[in-house]
GROMACS .gro file of C-alpha atoms in nm:
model
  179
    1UNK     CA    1  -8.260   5.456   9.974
    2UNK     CA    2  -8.386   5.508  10.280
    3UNK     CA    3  -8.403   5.820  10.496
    4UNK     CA    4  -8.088   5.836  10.693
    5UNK     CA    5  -7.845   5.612  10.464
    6UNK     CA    6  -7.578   5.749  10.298
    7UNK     CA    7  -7.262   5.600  10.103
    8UNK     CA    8  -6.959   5.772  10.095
    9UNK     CA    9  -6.642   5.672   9.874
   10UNK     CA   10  -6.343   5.809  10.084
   11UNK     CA   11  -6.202   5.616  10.469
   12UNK     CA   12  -6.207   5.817  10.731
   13UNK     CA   13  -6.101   5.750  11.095
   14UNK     CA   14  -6.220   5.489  11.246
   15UNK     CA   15  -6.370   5.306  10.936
   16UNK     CA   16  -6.133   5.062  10.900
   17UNK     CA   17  -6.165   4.922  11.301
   18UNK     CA   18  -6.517   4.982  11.185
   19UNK     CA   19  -6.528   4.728  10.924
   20UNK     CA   20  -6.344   4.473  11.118
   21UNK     CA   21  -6.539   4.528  11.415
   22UNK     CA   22  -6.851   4.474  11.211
   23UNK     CA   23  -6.734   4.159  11.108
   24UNK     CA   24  -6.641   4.051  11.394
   25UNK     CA   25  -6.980   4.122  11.573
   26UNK     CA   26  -7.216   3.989  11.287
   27UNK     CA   27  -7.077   3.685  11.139
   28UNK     CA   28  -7.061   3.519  11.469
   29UNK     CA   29  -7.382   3.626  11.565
   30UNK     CA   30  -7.570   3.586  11.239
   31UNK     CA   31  -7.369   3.232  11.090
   32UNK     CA   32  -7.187   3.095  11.417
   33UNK     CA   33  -6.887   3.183  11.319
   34UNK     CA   34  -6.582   3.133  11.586
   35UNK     CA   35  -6.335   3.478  11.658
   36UNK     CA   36  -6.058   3.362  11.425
   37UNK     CA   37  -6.271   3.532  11.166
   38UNK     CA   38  -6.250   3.896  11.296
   39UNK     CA   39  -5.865   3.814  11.345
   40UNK     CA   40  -5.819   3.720  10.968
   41UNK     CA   41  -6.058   4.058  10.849
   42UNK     CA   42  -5.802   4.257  11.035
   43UNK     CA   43  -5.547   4.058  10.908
   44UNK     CA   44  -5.658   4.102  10.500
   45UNK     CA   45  -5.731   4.489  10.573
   46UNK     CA   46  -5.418   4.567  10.759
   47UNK     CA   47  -5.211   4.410  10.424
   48UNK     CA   48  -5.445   4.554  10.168
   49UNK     CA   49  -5.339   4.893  10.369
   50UNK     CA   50  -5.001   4.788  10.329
   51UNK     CA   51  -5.081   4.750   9.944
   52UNK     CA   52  -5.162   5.116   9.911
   53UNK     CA   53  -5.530   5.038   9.963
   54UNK     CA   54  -5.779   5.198   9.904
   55UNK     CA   55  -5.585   5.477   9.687
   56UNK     CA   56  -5.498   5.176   9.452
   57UNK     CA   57  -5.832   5.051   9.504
   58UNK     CA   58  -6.177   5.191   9.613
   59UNK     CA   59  -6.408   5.202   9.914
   60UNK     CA   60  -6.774   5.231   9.950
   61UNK     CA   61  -6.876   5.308  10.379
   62UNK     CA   62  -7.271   5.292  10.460
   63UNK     CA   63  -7.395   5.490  10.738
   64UNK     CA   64  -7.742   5.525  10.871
   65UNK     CA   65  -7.748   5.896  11.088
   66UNK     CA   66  -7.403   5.961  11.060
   67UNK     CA   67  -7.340   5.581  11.246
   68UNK     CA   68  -7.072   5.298  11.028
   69UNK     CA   69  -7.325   5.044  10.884
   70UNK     CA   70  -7.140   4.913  10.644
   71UNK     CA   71  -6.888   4.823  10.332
   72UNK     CA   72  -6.806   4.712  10.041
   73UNK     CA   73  -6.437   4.736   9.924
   74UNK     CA   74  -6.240   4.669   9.550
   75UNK     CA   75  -5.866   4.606   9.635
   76UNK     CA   76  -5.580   4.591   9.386
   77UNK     CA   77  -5.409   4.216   9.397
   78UNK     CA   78  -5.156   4.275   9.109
   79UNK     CA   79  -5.157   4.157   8.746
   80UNK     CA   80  -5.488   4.273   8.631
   81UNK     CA   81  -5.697   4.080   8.921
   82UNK     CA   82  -5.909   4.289   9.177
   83UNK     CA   83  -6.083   4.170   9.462
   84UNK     CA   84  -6.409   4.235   9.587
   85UNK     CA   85  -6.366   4.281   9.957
   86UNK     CA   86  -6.569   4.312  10.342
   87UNK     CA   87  -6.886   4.362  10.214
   88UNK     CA   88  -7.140   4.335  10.476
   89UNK     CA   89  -7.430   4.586  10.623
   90UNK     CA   90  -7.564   4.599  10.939
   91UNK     CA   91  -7.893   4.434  10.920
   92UNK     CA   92  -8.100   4.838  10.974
   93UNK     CA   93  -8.007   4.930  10.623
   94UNK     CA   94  -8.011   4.583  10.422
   95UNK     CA   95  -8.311   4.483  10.198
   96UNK     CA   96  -8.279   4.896  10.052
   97UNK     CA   97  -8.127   4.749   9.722
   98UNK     CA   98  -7.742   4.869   9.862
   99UNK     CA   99  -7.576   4.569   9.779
  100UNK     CA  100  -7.691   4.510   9.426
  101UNK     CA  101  -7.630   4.877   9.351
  102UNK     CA  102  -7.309   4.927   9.501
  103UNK     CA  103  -7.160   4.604   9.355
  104UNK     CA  104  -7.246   4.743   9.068
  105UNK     CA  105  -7.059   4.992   9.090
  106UNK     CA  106  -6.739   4.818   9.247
  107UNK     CA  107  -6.749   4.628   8.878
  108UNK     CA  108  -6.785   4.963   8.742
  109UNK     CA  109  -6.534   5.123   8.900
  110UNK     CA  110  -6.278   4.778   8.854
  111UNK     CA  111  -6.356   4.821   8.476
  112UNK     CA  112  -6.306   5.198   8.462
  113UNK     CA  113  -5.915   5.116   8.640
  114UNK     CA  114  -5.812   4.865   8.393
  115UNK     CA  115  -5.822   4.528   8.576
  116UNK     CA  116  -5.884   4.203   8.403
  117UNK     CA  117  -6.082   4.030   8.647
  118UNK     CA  118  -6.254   4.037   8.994
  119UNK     CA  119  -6.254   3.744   9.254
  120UNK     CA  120  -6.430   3.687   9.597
  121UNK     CA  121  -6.455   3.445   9.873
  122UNK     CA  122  -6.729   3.413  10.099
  123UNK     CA  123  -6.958   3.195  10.279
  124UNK     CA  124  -7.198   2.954  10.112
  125UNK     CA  125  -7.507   2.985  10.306
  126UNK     CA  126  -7.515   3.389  10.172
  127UNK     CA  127  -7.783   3.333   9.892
  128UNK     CA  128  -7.858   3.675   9.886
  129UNK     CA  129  -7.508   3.780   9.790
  130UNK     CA  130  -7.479   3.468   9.599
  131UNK     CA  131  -7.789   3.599   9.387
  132UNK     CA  132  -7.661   3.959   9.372
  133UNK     CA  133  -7.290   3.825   9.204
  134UNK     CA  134  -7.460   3.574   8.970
  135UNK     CA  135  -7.641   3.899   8.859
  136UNK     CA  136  -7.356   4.101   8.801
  137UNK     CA  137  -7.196   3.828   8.616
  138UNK     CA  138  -6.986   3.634   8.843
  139UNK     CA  139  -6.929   3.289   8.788
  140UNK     CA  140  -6.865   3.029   9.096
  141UNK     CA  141  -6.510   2.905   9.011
  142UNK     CA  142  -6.505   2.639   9.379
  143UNK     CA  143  -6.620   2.548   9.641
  144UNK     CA  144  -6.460   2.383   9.983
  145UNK     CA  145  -6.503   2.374  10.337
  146UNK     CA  146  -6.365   2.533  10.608
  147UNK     CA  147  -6.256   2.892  10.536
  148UNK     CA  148  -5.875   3.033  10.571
  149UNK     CA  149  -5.985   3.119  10.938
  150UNK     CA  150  -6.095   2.759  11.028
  151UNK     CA  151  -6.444   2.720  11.142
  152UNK     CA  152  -6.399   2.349  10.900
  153UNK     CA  153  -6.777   2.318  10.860
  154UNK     CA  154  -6.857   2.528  10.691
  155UNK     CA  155  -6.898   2.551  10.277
  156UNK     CA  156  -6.694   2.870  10.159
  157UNK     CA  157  -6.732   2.938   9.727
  158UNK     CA  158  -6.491   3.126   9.560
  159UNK     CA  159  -6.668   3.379   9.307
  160UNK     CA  160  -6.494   3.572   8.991
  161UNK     CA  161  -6.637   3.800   8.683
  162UNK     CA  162  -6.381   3.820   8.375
  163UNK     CA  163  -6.412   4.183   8.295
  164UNK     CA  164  -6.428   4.324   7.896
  165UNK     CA  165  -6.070   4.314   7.840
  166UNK     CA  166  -5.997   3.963   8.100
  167UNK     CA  167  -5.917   3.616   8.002
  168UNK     CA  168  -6.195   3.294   8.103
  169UNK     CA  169  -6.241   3.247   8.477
  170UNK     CA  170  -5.991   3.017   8.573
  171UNK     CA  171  -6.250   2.744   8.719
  172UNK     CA  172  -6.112   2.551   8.994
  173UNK     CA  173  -5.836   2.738   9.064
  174UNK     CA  174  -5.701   2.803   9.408
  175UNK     CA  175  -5.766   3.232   9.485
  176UNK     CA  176  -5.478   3.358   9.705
  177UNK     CA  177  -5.630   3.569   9.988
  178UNK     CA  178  -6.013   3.589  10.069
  179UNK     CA  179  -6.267   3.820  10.304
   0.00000   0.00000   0.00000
């Protein structure tokens, strides 16, 4: 890692406007993306809050000098099934080999708690990601277009890894939730 970058496991105030923010600023910037998608981050935060989350789940915040750069997040959805959630860095500390190691550890960490299996939903056009899942196992279980936020252009895959002690990925099989 690079001087500077740090990942801590616990929230602490502020992170959580921090992670919708981020969204908010770099998926419209970076992918085009209209402002109904920082609406529906806040929206799937707030309930995974609600849930108990992250106490009932786990969190993962990148900083770079003390600054929010980033996330990755593990929520709890009930009956077995986790969710890999708001994972995103701010460009200044991507291309360190974060993601791939701290996705590694979310599956870990989802293994170490029991569940059966891990979903995700995310753009398409993130090959990166796409290459880092497919790498940790996950299998793409659908594809459509148009997201839950609208923005209907644009191809969104649904992603899921059955875990030791799961069942088979339930291939095309409509995820509740996403981001």
């Amino acid at each position: 890692m690079s001087a500077g970058v740090t990942v801590r496991r616990e929230l602490r105030s502020g992170d959580i406007g921090a992670i919708i923010r981020l969204h908010g600023v770099l998926y419209p910037r970076e992918h085009g993306l209209s402002p109904n998608m920082e609406r529906h981050v806040a929206s799937a935060v707030t309930a995974a809050v609600e849930r108990g989350w992250p106490e009932n789940g786990a969190v993962w915040i990148v900083e770079r000098d003390g600054e929010f750069a980033g996330s990755i997040a593990l929520t709890d959805e009930g009956d077995g099934l986790a969710a890999l959630r708001w994972f995103l860095f701010d460009p200044s500390v991507r291309g360190l080999g974060l993601g791939r190691r701290l996705v590694g550890e979310l599956v870990a960490e989802a293994e170490e708690r029991g569940f059966e299996r891990i979903w995700l939903e995310t753009l398409a056009i993130l090959t990166t990601a796409a290459r880092i899942y497919a790498d940790h196992g996950f299998v793409c279980v659908g594809e459509r277009m148009g997201p839950p936020w609208g923005d209907p252009d644009v191809p969104y895959r649904s992603y899921e890894l059955v875990l030791p002690r799961g069942r088979e990925p339930s291939a095309g099989r409509a995820l509740a939730g996403s981001a």
